[in-house]
Short mmCIF file of C-alpha atoms in Angstrom, two decimals:
data_model
loop_
_atom_site.label_atom_id
_atom_site.label_comp_id
_atom_site.label_asym_id
_atom_site.label_seq_id
_atom_site.Cartn_x
_atom_site.Cartn_y
_atom_site.Cartn_z
CA UNK A 1 69.90 126.50 90.20
CA UNK A 2 70.83 125.84 93.81
CA UNK A 3 72.29 129.03 95.20
CA UNK A 4 74.73 129.57 98.02
CA UNK A 5 76.69 127.69 100.65
CA UNK A 6 80.42 127.91 100.59
CA UNK A 7 83.02 129.10 103.07
CA UNK A 8 81.56 131.47 105.66
CA UNK A 9 82.97 134.93 105.02
CA UNK A 10 81.63 138.15 106.51
CA UNK A 11 83.61 140.50 104.31
CA UNK A 12 81.83 143.11 102.24
CA UNK A 13 82.54 142.88 98.55
CA UNK A 14 81.31 143.86 95.10
CA UNK A 15 81.85 141.64 92.10
CA UNK A 16 84.53 142.75 89.70
CA UNK A 17 86.65 144.24 92.52
CA UNK A 18 89.04 142.76 95.01
CA UNK A 19 87.55 142.10 98.42
CA UNK A 20 89.74 144.74 99.95
CA UNK A 21 88.64 147.50 97.57
CA UNK A 22 87.02 150.24 99.66
CA UNK A 23 86.64 152.70 96.81
CA UNK A 24 82.86 152.32 96.84
CA UNK A 25 80.83 153.71 99.69
CA UNK A 26 77.79 151.55 98.90
CA UNK A 27 79.35 148.12 98.99
CA UNK A 28 77.11 145.09 99.22
CA UNK A 29 76.31 143.34 102.45
CA UNK A 30 77.40 139.76 102.99
CA UNK A 31 74.23 138.41 101.35
CA UNK A 32 74.24 140.94 98.49
CA UNK A 33 75.98 141.20 95.15
CA UNK A 34 76.50 144.49 93.32
CA UNK A 35 76.49 143.97 89.56
CA UNK A 36 79.13 146.13 87.90
CA UNK A 37 78.26 147.86 84.59
CA UNK A 38 80.28 145.43 82.48
CA UNK A 39 78.59 142.51 84.22
CA UNK A 40 75.20 144.07 83.65
CA UNK A 41 75.96 143.75 79.94
CA UNK A 42 76.63 140.06 80.47
CA UNK A 43 73.29 139.72 82.25
CA UNK A 44 71.44 141.13 79.27
CA UNK A 45 71.78 137.86 77.35
CA UNK A 46 69.96 136.06 80.16
CA UNK A 47 66.90 138.29 79.93
CA UNK A 48 66.18 137.19 76.38
CA UNK A 49 66.07 133.56 77.57
CA UNK A 50 63.71 134.10 80.50
CA UNK A 51 59.99 133.89 80.89
CA UNK A 52 58.15 133.74 84.25
CA UNK A 53 58.10 130.12 85.37
CA UNK A 54 60.94 129.16 83.02
CA UNK A 55 63.23 126.27 83.97
CA UNK A 56 66.60 127.83 84.82
CA UNK A 57 68.44 124.56 84.24
CA UNK A 58 68.13 125.34 80.53
CA UNK A 59 69.44 128.90 80.88
CA UNK A 60 73.12 129.72 80.51
CA UNK A 61 74.24 131.78 83.51
CA UNK A 62 77.29 134.08 83.63
CA UNK A 63 80.26 132.68 85.51
CA UNK A 64 80.60 135.70 87.82
CA UNK A 65 77.72 134.39 89.94
CA UNK A 66 79.25 130.92 90.27
CA UNK A 67 80.66 129.53 93.48
CA UNK A 68 84.01 127.86 92.71
CA UNK A 69 82.97 124.34 93.66
CA UNK A 70 80.46 121.70 92.69
CA UNK A 71 77.09 121.10 94.35
CA UNK A 72 78.38 117.66 95.41
CA UNK A 73 81.02 119.40 97.52
CA UNK A 74 78.64 122.10 98.75
CA UNK A 75 76.45 119.48 100.43
CA UNK A 76 79.25 118.82 102.94
CA UNK A 77 78.37 122.09 104.72
CA UNK A 78 75.82 120.13 106.70
CA UNK A 79 78.46 117.85 108.19
CA UNK A 80 80.87 120.69 108.98
CA UNK A 81 80.02 121.28 112.66
CA UNK A 82 81.21 118.23 114.62
CA UNK A 83 80.25 119.90 117.90
CA UNK A 84 76.58 119.58 116.89
CA UNK A 85 76.97 116.32 114.97
CA UNK A 86 78.84 113.89 117.18
CA UNK A 87 76.97 114.12 120.53
CA UNK A 88 73.51 113.35 119.09
CA UNK A 89 73.40 109.52 119.33
CA UNK A 90 74.59 109.50 122.95
CA UNK A 91 71.63 111.54 124.28
CA UNK A 92 69.24 109.16 126.04
CA UNK A 93 66.21 111.41 126.48
CA UNK A 94 64.17 111.13 123.22
CA UNK A 95 62.94 114.74 123.22
CA UNK A 96 66.42 116.14 123.93
CA UNK A 97 67.87 113.86 121.27
CA UNK A 98 65.34 115.19 118.76
CA UNK A 99 66.19 118.76 119.80
CA UNK A 100 69.87 117.99 119.18
CA UNK A 101 68.97 116.94 115.63
CA UNK A 102 67.29 120.32 115.11
CA UNK A 103 70.43 122.03 116.42
CA UNK A 104 72.56 120.02 113.97
CA UNK A 105 70.18 120.76 111.10
CA UNK A 106 70.21 124.52 111.69
CA UNK A 107 73.98 124.80 112.16
CA UNK A 108 74.98 124.53 108.49
CA UNK A 109 72.95 127.24 106.79
CA UNK A 110 75.28 130.10 107.72
CA UNK A 111 78.16 128.57 105.70
CA UNK A 112 77.97 130.50 102.46
CA UNK A 113 80.06 132.75 100.25
CA UNK A 114 79.48 136.50 100.27
CA UNK A 115 76.92 137.76 97.82
CA UNK A 116 74.72 135.57 95.63
CA UNK A 117 76.52 132.52 94.34
CA UNK A 118 75.42 129.21 92.88
CA UNK A 119 77.57 126.08 92.94
CA UNK A 120 78.61 124.43 89.72
CA UNK A 121 76.01 122.00 88.40
CA UNK A 122 77.52 118.49 88.60
CA UNK A 123 77.60 116.54 85.36
CA UNK A 124 76.21 113.03 85.10
CA UNK A 125 78.48 110.52 86.81
CA UNK A 126 80.54 113.17 88.58
CA UNK A 127 81.71 112.03 92.03
CA UNK A 128 83.12 113.69 95.13
CA UNK A 129 84.55 112.01 98.22
CA UNK A 130 86.11 113.43 101.37
CA UNK A 131 86.53 112.81 105.09
CA UNK A 132 86.86 114.58 108.43
CA UNK A 133 89.26 113.82 111.28
CA UNK A 134 87.63 114.68 114.59
CA UNK A 135 89.29 115.62 117.90
CA UNK A 136 88.46 112.22 119.42
CA UNK A 137 90.33 110.50 116.52
CA UNK A 138 87.13 109.28 114.89
CA UNK A 139 86.45 109.98 111.23
CA UNK A 140 83.49 110.94 109.08
CA UNK A 141 83.34 109.64 105.48
CA UNK A 142 81.42 111.21 102.59
CA UNK A 143 80.66 109.71 99.17
CA UNK A 144 78.54 111.44 96.51
CA UNK A 145 77.61 111.08 92.86
CA UNK A 146 75.43 112.92 90.36
CA UNK A 147 72.89 110.20 89.69
CA UNK A 148 70.72 112.14 87.21
CA UNK A 149 71.17 115.21 85.06
CA UNK A 150 67.63 115.87 83.76
CA UNK A 151 66.17 116.23 86.30
CA UNK A 152 69.28 116.91 88.40
CA UNK A 153 69.79 114.57 91.36
CA UNK A 154 72.80 114.63 93.69
CA UNK A 155 72.99 111.51 95.86
CA UNK A 156 75.23 111.20 98.89
CA UNK A 157 76.25 108.98 101.80
CA UNK A 158 77.89 110.02 105.09
CA UNK A 159 78.90 107.96 108.09
CA UNK A 160 80.83 108.28 111.35
CA UNK A 161 81.19 104.61 112.34
CA UNK A 162 82.55 105.32 115.83
CA UNK A 163 79.53 107.49 116.65
CA UNK A 164 76.82 105.36 115.01
CA UNK A 165 75.77 108.17 112.64
CA UNK A 166 74.68 107.59 109.06
CA UNK A 167 73.09 109.98 106.55
CA UNK A 168 71.73 109.08 103.12
CA UNK A 169 70.37 111.81 100.91
CA UNK A 170 69.39 112.89 97.43
CA UNK A 171 69.10 116.56 96.56
CA UNK A 172 66.76 117.38 93.66
CA UNK A 173 66.90 121.12 92.92
CA UNK A 174 64.19 122.44 90.60
CA UNK A 175 64.78 125.97 89.38
CA UNK A 176 62.30 128.64 88.33
CA UNK A 177 62.50 132.22 87.09
CA UNK A 178 60.10 134.52 88.97
CA UNK A 179 60.46 137.90 87.34
CA UNK A 180 63.24 139.72 89.22
CA UNK A 181 63.98 136.62 91.30
CA UNK A 182 65.24 133.11 90.69
CA UNK A 183 64.00 130.28 92.90
CA UNK A 184 65.65 126.96 93.58
CA UNK A 185 63.02 124.56 94.89
CA UNK A 186 65.05 122.12 96.99
CA UNK A 187 63.21 118.86 96.61
CA UNK A 188 64.48 115.53 97.87
CA UNK A 189 65.17 114.25 101.37
CA UNK A 190 67.92 113.15 103.71
CA UNK A 191 67.57 110.21 106.09
CA UNK A 192 69.62 110.61 109.26
CA UNK A 193 69.88 107.52 111.42
CA UNK A 194 71.41 106.63 114.76
CA UNK A 195 72.53 103.03 114.44
CA UNK A 196 72.72 102.55 118.23
CA UNK A 197 69.14 103.70 118.84
CA UNK A 198 65.68 102.57 117.86
CA UNK A 199 63.91 99.26 117.44
CA UNK A 200 63.76 99.20 113.63
CA UNK A 201 66.43 97.77 111.35
CA UNK A 202 69.17 100.28 110.62
CA UNK A 203 68.46 102.39 113.69
CA UNK A 204 66.35 105.38 114.64
CA UNK A 205 65.53 107.40 111.50
CA UNK A 206 64.96 111.11 110.98
CA UNK A 207 63.51 112.33 107.66
CA UNK A 208 64.73 115.80 106.72
CA UNK A 209 63.73 118.25 103.97
CA UNK A 210 65.26 121.61 103.01
CA UNK A 211 64.02 125.17 102.55
CA UNK A 212 63.94 126.74 99.12
CA UNK A 213 66.54 129.26 97.99
CA UNK A 214 65.95 132.59 96.30
CA UNK A 215 68.13 135.06 94.45
CA UNK A 216 66.40 138.46 94.48
CA UNK A 217 67.20 141.33 92.13
CA UNK A 218 68.78 139.27 89.37
CA UNK A 219 67.71 141.74 86.64
CA UNK A 220 67.84 145.08 88.44
CA UNK A 221 68.88 146.36 91.85
CA UNK A 222 71.18 144.54 94.24
CA UNK A 223 71.13 140.77 94.10
CA UNK A 224 70.16 139.29 97.46
CA UNK A 225 70.26 135.70 98.74
CA UNK A 226 67.39 134.36 100.87
CA UNK A 227 66.19 131.06 102.28
CA UNK A 228 62.43 130.69 102.27
CA UNK A 229 59.41 128.49 102.93
CA UNK A 230 58.98 125.48 105.21
CA UNK A 231 61.19 122.51 105.91
CA UNK A 232 60.60 119.57 108.21
CA UNK A 233 62.36 117.06 110.46
CA UNK A 234 60.38 113.96 111.43
CA UNK A 235 61.14 110.89 113.51
CA UNK A 236 58.21 108.45 113.11
CA UNK A 237 59.59 106.09 115.75
CA UNK A 238 59.58 108.83 118.41
CA UNK A 239 56.40 110.43 117.12
CA UNK A 240 58.13 113.83 117.01
CA UNK A 241 58.17 116.37 114.19
CA UNK A 242 59.51 119.87 113.63
CA UNK A 243 58.06 122.38 111.18
CA UNK A 244 60.63 125.10 110.49
CA UNK A 245 59.84 128.21 108.49
CA UNK A 246 62.64 130.15 106.85
CA UNK A 247 61.09 133.59 106.55
CA UNK A 248 61.65 135.84 103.56
CA UNK A 249 61.58 139.59 104.02
CA UNK A 250 58.29 141.19 103.01
CA UNK A 251 57.93 144.32 100.87
CA UNK A 252 56.77 146.48 103.76
CA UNK A 253 58.30 144.86 106.82
CA UNK A 254 60.12 141.93 108.32
CA UNK A 255 63.80 141.12 108.36
CA UNK A 256 66.24 138.94 106.47
CA UNK A 257 67.37 135.46 107.56
CA UNK A 258 64.68 134.92 110.21
CA UNK A 259 63.36 131.50 111.20
CA UNK A 260 60.40 130.30 113.23
CA UNK A 261 58.87 126.95 113.97
CA UNK A 262 57.61 124.34 116.38
CA UNK A 263 58.47 120.89 117.65
CA UNK A 264 55.38 118.77 118.25
CA UNK A 265 54.40 115.37 119.56
CA UNK A 266 52.50 114.03 116.55
CA UNK A 267 50.70 111.42 118.63
CA UNK A 268 49.16 113.89 121.07
CA UNK A 269 49.31 117.12 119.04
CA UNK A 270 51.14 118.83 121.93
CA UNK A 271 53.59 121.60 121.05
CA UNK A 272 56.80 121.02 122.99
CA UNK A 273 59.07 123.82 121.72
CA UNK A 274 58.88 127.03 119.75
CA UNK A 275 61.85 127.95 117.54
CA UNK A 276 62.92 131.48 116.65
CA UNK A 277 65.94 133.55 115.68
CA UNK A 278 68.19 134.07 112.66
CA UNK A 279 69.83 131.28 110.69
CA UNK A 280 72.79 133.61 110.21
CA UNK A 281 72.93 134.43 113.95
CA UNK A 282 71.39 133.22 117.21
CA UNK A 283 68.63 130.61 117.26
CA UNK A 284 66.52 129.83 120.32
CA UNK A 285 64.23 127.00 121.41
CA UNK A 286 61.56 127.86 124.00
CA UNK A 287 60.18 125.06 126.18
CA UNK A 288 56.42 125.59 126.11
CA UNK A 289 55.82 123.85 129.44
CA UNK A 290 58.48 125.68 131.46
CA UNK A 291 58.94 128.86 129.44
CA UNK A 292 62.71 128.31 129.50
CA UNK A 293 64.61 129.59 126.46
CA UNK A 294 67.77 127.84 125.26
CA UNK A 295 70.21 129.06 122.61
CA UNK A 296 70.56 126.00 120.42
CA UNK A 297 73.10 127.53 118.01
CA UNK A 298 74.78 130.88 117.40
CA UNK A 299 76.16 131.20 113.89
CA UNK A 300 77.57 134.70 114.39
CA UNK A 301 81.11 133.59 115.15
CA UNK A 302 80.78 129.85 114.46
CA UNK A 303 83.76 128.19 112.80
CA UNK A 304 83.03 125.19 110.64
CA UNK A 305 85.36 122.27 109.95
CA UNK A 306 86.00 121.80 106.21
CA UNK A 307 86.60 118.25 104.97
CA UNK A 308 89.87 116.72 103.80
CA UNK A 309 90.05 115.87 100.10
CA UNK A 310 92.55 113.67 98.29
CA UNK A 311 95.14 115.56 96.19
CA UNK A 312 94.30 116.22 92.54
CA UNK A 313 96.95 113.82 91.29
CA UNK A 314 95.18 110.99 93.12
CA UNK A 315 91.74 111.79 91.70
CA UNK A 316 89.94 110.36 88.69
CA UNK A 317 89.04 112.67 85.82
CA UNK A 318 85.39 112.58 86.87
CA UNK A 319 85.93 113.67 90.49
CA UNK A 320 84.62 117.17 91.17
CA UNK A 321 87.77 119.07 92.06
CA UNK A 322 89.78 117.59 89.19
CA UNK A 323 86.94 117.83 86.69
CA UNK A 324 86.28 121.53 87.39
CA UNK A 325 89.87 122.53 88.22
CA UNK A 326 90.45 124.89 85.28
CA UNK A 327 86.99 126.42 85.63
CA UNK A 328 87.50 127.01 89.36
CA UNK A 329 90.90 128.62 88.83
CA UNK A 330 89.41 131.01 86.28
CA UNK A 331 86.47 131.88 88.58
CA UNK A 332 88.82 132.65 91.46
CA UNK A 333 90.92 134.85 89.18
CA UNK A 334 87.75 136.64 87.95
CA UNK A 335 88.67 135.55 84.42
CA UNK A 336 85.10 135.11 83.27
CA UNK A 337 85.98 134.45 79.62
CA UNK A 338 88.28 131.56 80.57
CA UNK A 339 85.79 130.24 83.13
CA UNK A 340 83.03 130.22 80.52
CA UNK A 341 85.27 128.48 78.00
CA UNK A 342 86.33 125.72 80.42
CA UNK A 343 82.82 125.25 81.76
CA UNK A 344 81.48 124.96 78.21
CA UNK A 345 84.04 122.26 77.37
CA UNK A 346 82.78 120.09 80.21
CA UNK A 347 79.12 120.68 79.34
CA UNK A 348 79.74 119.93 75.65
CA UNK A 349 81.53 116.75 76.63
CA UNK A 350 78.48 115.68 78.63
CA UNK A 351 76.19 116.37 75.68
CA UNK A 352 78.45 114.29 73.41
CA UNK A 353 78.39 111.41 75.89
CA UNK A 354 74.60 111.55 76.04
CA UNK A 355 74.34 111.50 72.25
CA UNK A 356 76.65 108.47 72.02
CA UNK A 357 74.66 106.56 74.63
CA UNK A 358 71.42 107.29 72.80
CA UNK A 359 72.97 106.23 69.50
CA UNK A 360 74.13 102.92 70.96
CA UNK A 361 71.00 102.32 73.03
CA UNK A 362 72.85 102.34 76.36
CA UNK A 363 70.97 103.31 79.50
CA UNK A 364 73.28 105.11 81.90
CA UNK A 365 73.57 103.80 85.46
CA UNK A 366 75.33 105.41 88.46
CA UNK A 367 78.69 103.97 89.41
CA UNK A 368 78.39 104.08 93.21
CA UNK A 369 74.64 104.19 93.91
CA UNK A 370 71.69 101.91 93.17
CA UNK A 371 67.94 102.44 93.07
CA UNK A 372 66.15 102.38 96.41
CA UNK A 373 64.30 99.13 97.12
CA UNK A 374 61.26 100.60 98.80
CA UNK A 375 57.65 99.62 99.08
CA UNK A 376 56.03 97.30 101.64
CA UNK A 377 58.58 94.87 102.97
CA UNK A 378 61.45 96.37 101.01
CA UNK A 379 64.82 96.97 102.72
CA UNK A 380 64.39 100.74 102.28
CA UNK A 381 60.67 100.93 102.97
CA UNK A 382 59.71 104.55 103.66
CA UNK A 383 62.86 105.89 101.97
CA UNK A 384 61.50 105.91 98.44
CA UNK A 385 62.08 109.66 98.00
CA UNK A 386 65.83 109.05 98.15
CA UNK A 387 65.60 107.42 94.68
CA UNK A 388 69.22 106.27 94.96
CA UNK A 389 71.27 104.84 97.83
CA UNK A 390 74.89 103.73 98.18
CA UNK A 391 75.36 100.36 96.49
CA UNK A 392 77.23 98.70 99.33
CA UNK A 393 76.33 96.96 102.57
CA UNK A 394 77.79 99.00 105.42
CA UNK A 395 76.68 96.71 108.22
CA UNK A 396 79.86 95.60 109.99
CA UNK A 397 79.56 94.57 113.62
CA UNK A 398 82.25 97.05 114.73
CA UNK A 399 83.31 100.56 113.68
CA UNK A 400 86.48 99.05 112.24
CA UNK A 401 84.50 96.68 110.03
CA UNK A 402 82.20 99.47 108.86
CA UNK A 403 85.21 101.63 108.04
CA UNK A 404 86.73 98.82 105.99
CA UNK A 405 83.45 98.41 104.07
CA UNK A 406 83.25 102.15 103.33
CA UNK A 407 86.82 102.35 102.08
CA UNK A 408 86.17 99.35 99.83
CA UNK A 409 83.60 101.36 97.85
CA UNK A 410 85.82 104.08 96.40
CA UNK A 411 89.08 105.90 97.34
CA UNK A 412 88.46 108.47 100.08
CA UNK A 413 91.65 108.81 102.14
CA UNK A 414 94.84 110.48 101.05
CA UNK A 415 97.14 107.92 99.45
CA UNK A 416 94.33 105.40 98.95
CA UNK A 417 94.10 104.03 95.42
CA UNK A 418 91.53 101.96 93.59
CA UNK A 419 93.90 98.98 93.66
CA UNK A 420 93.53 98.65 97.42
CA UNK A 421 90.42 96.47 97.22
CA UNK A 422 88.14 99.38 96.44
CA UNK A 423 85.04 98.71 94.38
CA UNK A 424 82.79 100.76 92.14
CA UNK A 425 79.19 99.68 92.45
CA UNK A 426 76.99 98.49 89.62
CA UNK A 427 73.24 97.87 89.75
CA UNK A 428 73.85 94.11 89.82
CA UNK A 429 76.78 93.75 92.20
CA UNK A 430 79.98 95.46 93.24
CA UNK A 431 82.57 95.70 90.45
CA UNK A 432 86.29 96.57 90.68
CA UNK A 433 86.90 100.31 90.46
CA UNK A 434 89.24 101.58 87.72
CA UNK A 435 92.82 102.47 88.51
CA UNK A 436 93.26 106.22 89.10
CA UNK A 437 95.68 108.23 87.05
CA UNK A 438 98.88 108.93 88.98
CA UNK A 439 99.26 112.39 87.45
CA UNK A 440 96.73 115.13 86.69
CA UNK A 441 95.79 115.12 83.02
CA UNK A 442 94.83 118.19 81.00
CA UNK A 443 91.10 118.77 80.73
CA UNK A 444 91.37 118.50 76.97
CA UNK A 445 92.33 114.81 77.20
CA UNK A 446 89.26 112.75 76.48
CA UNK A 447 88.43 109.18 75.55
CA UNK A 448 89.34 108.09 72.03
CA UNK A 449 86.44 108.43 69.63
CA UNK A 450 86.07 104.67 69.34
CA UNK A 451 85.92 104.08 73.07
CA UNK A 452 82.88 102.44 74.58
CA UNK A 453 83.45 104.24 77.91
CA UNK A 454 80.60 106.69 77.63
CA UNK A 455 80.76 107.62 81.30
CA UNK A 456 84.42 108.59 80.80
CA UNK A 457 85.89 108.35 84.28
CA UNK A 458 89.39 108.60 82.83
CA UNK A 459 91.63 107.15 80.14
CA UNK A 460 92.15 103.84 81.96
CA UNK A 461 88.62 103.38 83.28
CA UNK A 462 86.55 100.28 82.73
CA UNK A 463 83.29 100.20 80.81
CA UNK A 464 80.13 101.64 82.33
CA UNK A 465 78.52 99.04 84.54
CA UNK A 466 75.26 99.34 82.60
CA UNK A 467 76.90 98.33 79.32
CA UNK A 468 78.59 95.15 80.59
CA UNK A 469 76.54 92.02 81.36
CA UNK A 470 77.10 90.45 84.76
CA UNK A 471 79.73 87.75 84.26
CA UNK A 472 82.26 85.87 86.34
CA UNK A 473 85.24 87.74 87.74
CA UNK A 474 87.82 86.29 85.33
CA UNK A 475 85.90 87.59 82.34
CA UNK A 476 85.52 90.96 84.05
CA UNK A 477 89.29 91.14 84.34
CA UNK A 478 89.63 90.25 80.65
CA UNK A 479 87.26 93.06 79.82
CA UNK A 480 89.20 95.58 81.90
CA UNK A 481 92.45 94.54 80.18
CA UNK A 482 91.18 95.31 76.68
CA UNK A 483 93.06 98.26 75.13
CA UNK A 484 91.17 101.54 75.42
CA UNK A 485 91.60 102.18 71.67
CA UNK A 486 89.75 99.02 70.68
CA UNK A 487 86.88 99.52 68.22
CA UNK A 488 83.56 100.36 69.79
CA UNK A 489 81.72 97.25 70.93
CA UNK A 490 84.79 94.98 70.82
CA UNK A 491 85.94 95.63 74.38
CA UNK A 492 83.65 92.94 75.76
CA UNK A 493 84.74 89.28 75.65
CA UNK A 494 82.69 87.18 73.26
CA UNK A 495 80.58 84.47 74.85
CA UNK A 496 79.95 81.15 73.05
CA UNK A 497 76.55 81.19 71.42
CA UNK A 498 76.05 84.89 72.13
CA UNK A 499 76.78 87.02 69.04
CA UNK A 500 77.93 90.59 69.56
CA UNK A 501 76.35 93.12 67.20
CA UNK A 502 78.07 96.24 65.92
CA UNK A 503 76.88 98.95 63.53
CA UNK A 504 79.59 100.08 61.14
CA UNK A 505 80.06 103.83 61.66
CA UNK A 506 80.73 104.43 57.94
CA UNK A 507 78.41 102.06 56.05
CA UNK A 508 75.79 101.65 58.82
CA UNK A 509 75.83 97.91 58.06
CA UNK A 510 75.07 95.56 60.97
CA UNK A 511 77.93 93.15 61.71
CA UNK A 512 77.68 90.14 64.02
CA UNK A 513 80.70 88.62 65.78
CA UNK A 514 80.48 85.06 67.06
CA UNK A 515 83.15 83.26 69.06
CA UNK A 516 84.51 80.17 67.31
CA UNK A 517 83.45 76.89 68.99
CA UNK A 518 86.10 75.22 71.11
CA UNK A 519 87.94 72.39 69.37
CA UNK A 520 87.82 68.87 70.85
#
């Protein structure tokens, strides 16, 4: 249950009231949520489901603690400060370059909604893409997909071709109930690389982990959001590493939102910098040798740059903002009954898809990402903890070529459609992406019962890559042109000598279909 991170907002508020309601004298602080009496009744059904150490991914949570966007979109907070992002690869001094990475890493944590909120859990195969337009006319591109549901894994790719910046990451939240607190253990890593630096293939790499997240007071008292425990940033090529502690407030002392840490030379053991401050305010790096203190970031009045997202009528049914549109509208209107109903529809749909895949023996595969090829000598050696990585070679010799390769993966820009040479990746090789619907479709529209499209990216989508054998392009086009209401299993072209088996849904008899031999 990853908690937090939306638009930075320093208003005081209490759930169940408009943000401008000053009728209460004990309103919650920006990291607190006051549970109204009627919402306390809603919470009571959670208590019966909980045991210390329980997995919160299996617990139904009330919609009033939901942030109105998906986790795939929430991840973009960490690319939302171009003033810390773009200068990094141009810093020549290795230690100062590493310090700039720490500045970038710490700049995104303040971006969060008021109170205690958790983003919507992405469903399997959900995708989210967006981009940023920077003052120097360069662009940053973001592609993400939910690559696993149990356990949850959110995989993402980000690149600014003009600035030689690339980030690959997979977030693996693991949730636990801890009495009056809920913990989200943020497993997984991100690999930041500067493509213009370093001697290794792909550029100079930085391996980044995240702190854990806690919601305090979920059963009684005021709910409070905290970051806690240690995270790390390491650059093996430079021999530098940072250990950063996000400090939780103790029972008898301490303060909220504090950080501390060190930057060390791993080869000599020398401590170069000490880090201190508040992730919601001013953060300082102290040079151990000189004693000089430098403010590396001040979040107090920082303004982040939100990404640009294609309009809903250009999005596929499985893209985050379109998929969760009705749920998000209900959350924003504080219509918790409607939000629960719409959210349940999507979750039930996912369960139905899983059951159909299991019934037909289909192993689901991501559409845009592939498994990491790690191990000794592998192209992603040392990156095994990513699990999944974008299934496309973004290796153009110029920023223009890299941009073209990125936009060939999936629609990202406004007005871009899947027909403009975009591709959806499969584990074997890149496959043509399905045509997007030109108009938003009601959430209730789903695939016909007989459809073999278990991933269900929309009414006109092609089959899941995992269910279609790798064939030549002409046969792929024939497959895509089959009517969507064809009987299950008959959407694939028959191959000579290769019977296609189908279980009759009524009689359970096994039928075999064989293509007639060509006449002489």
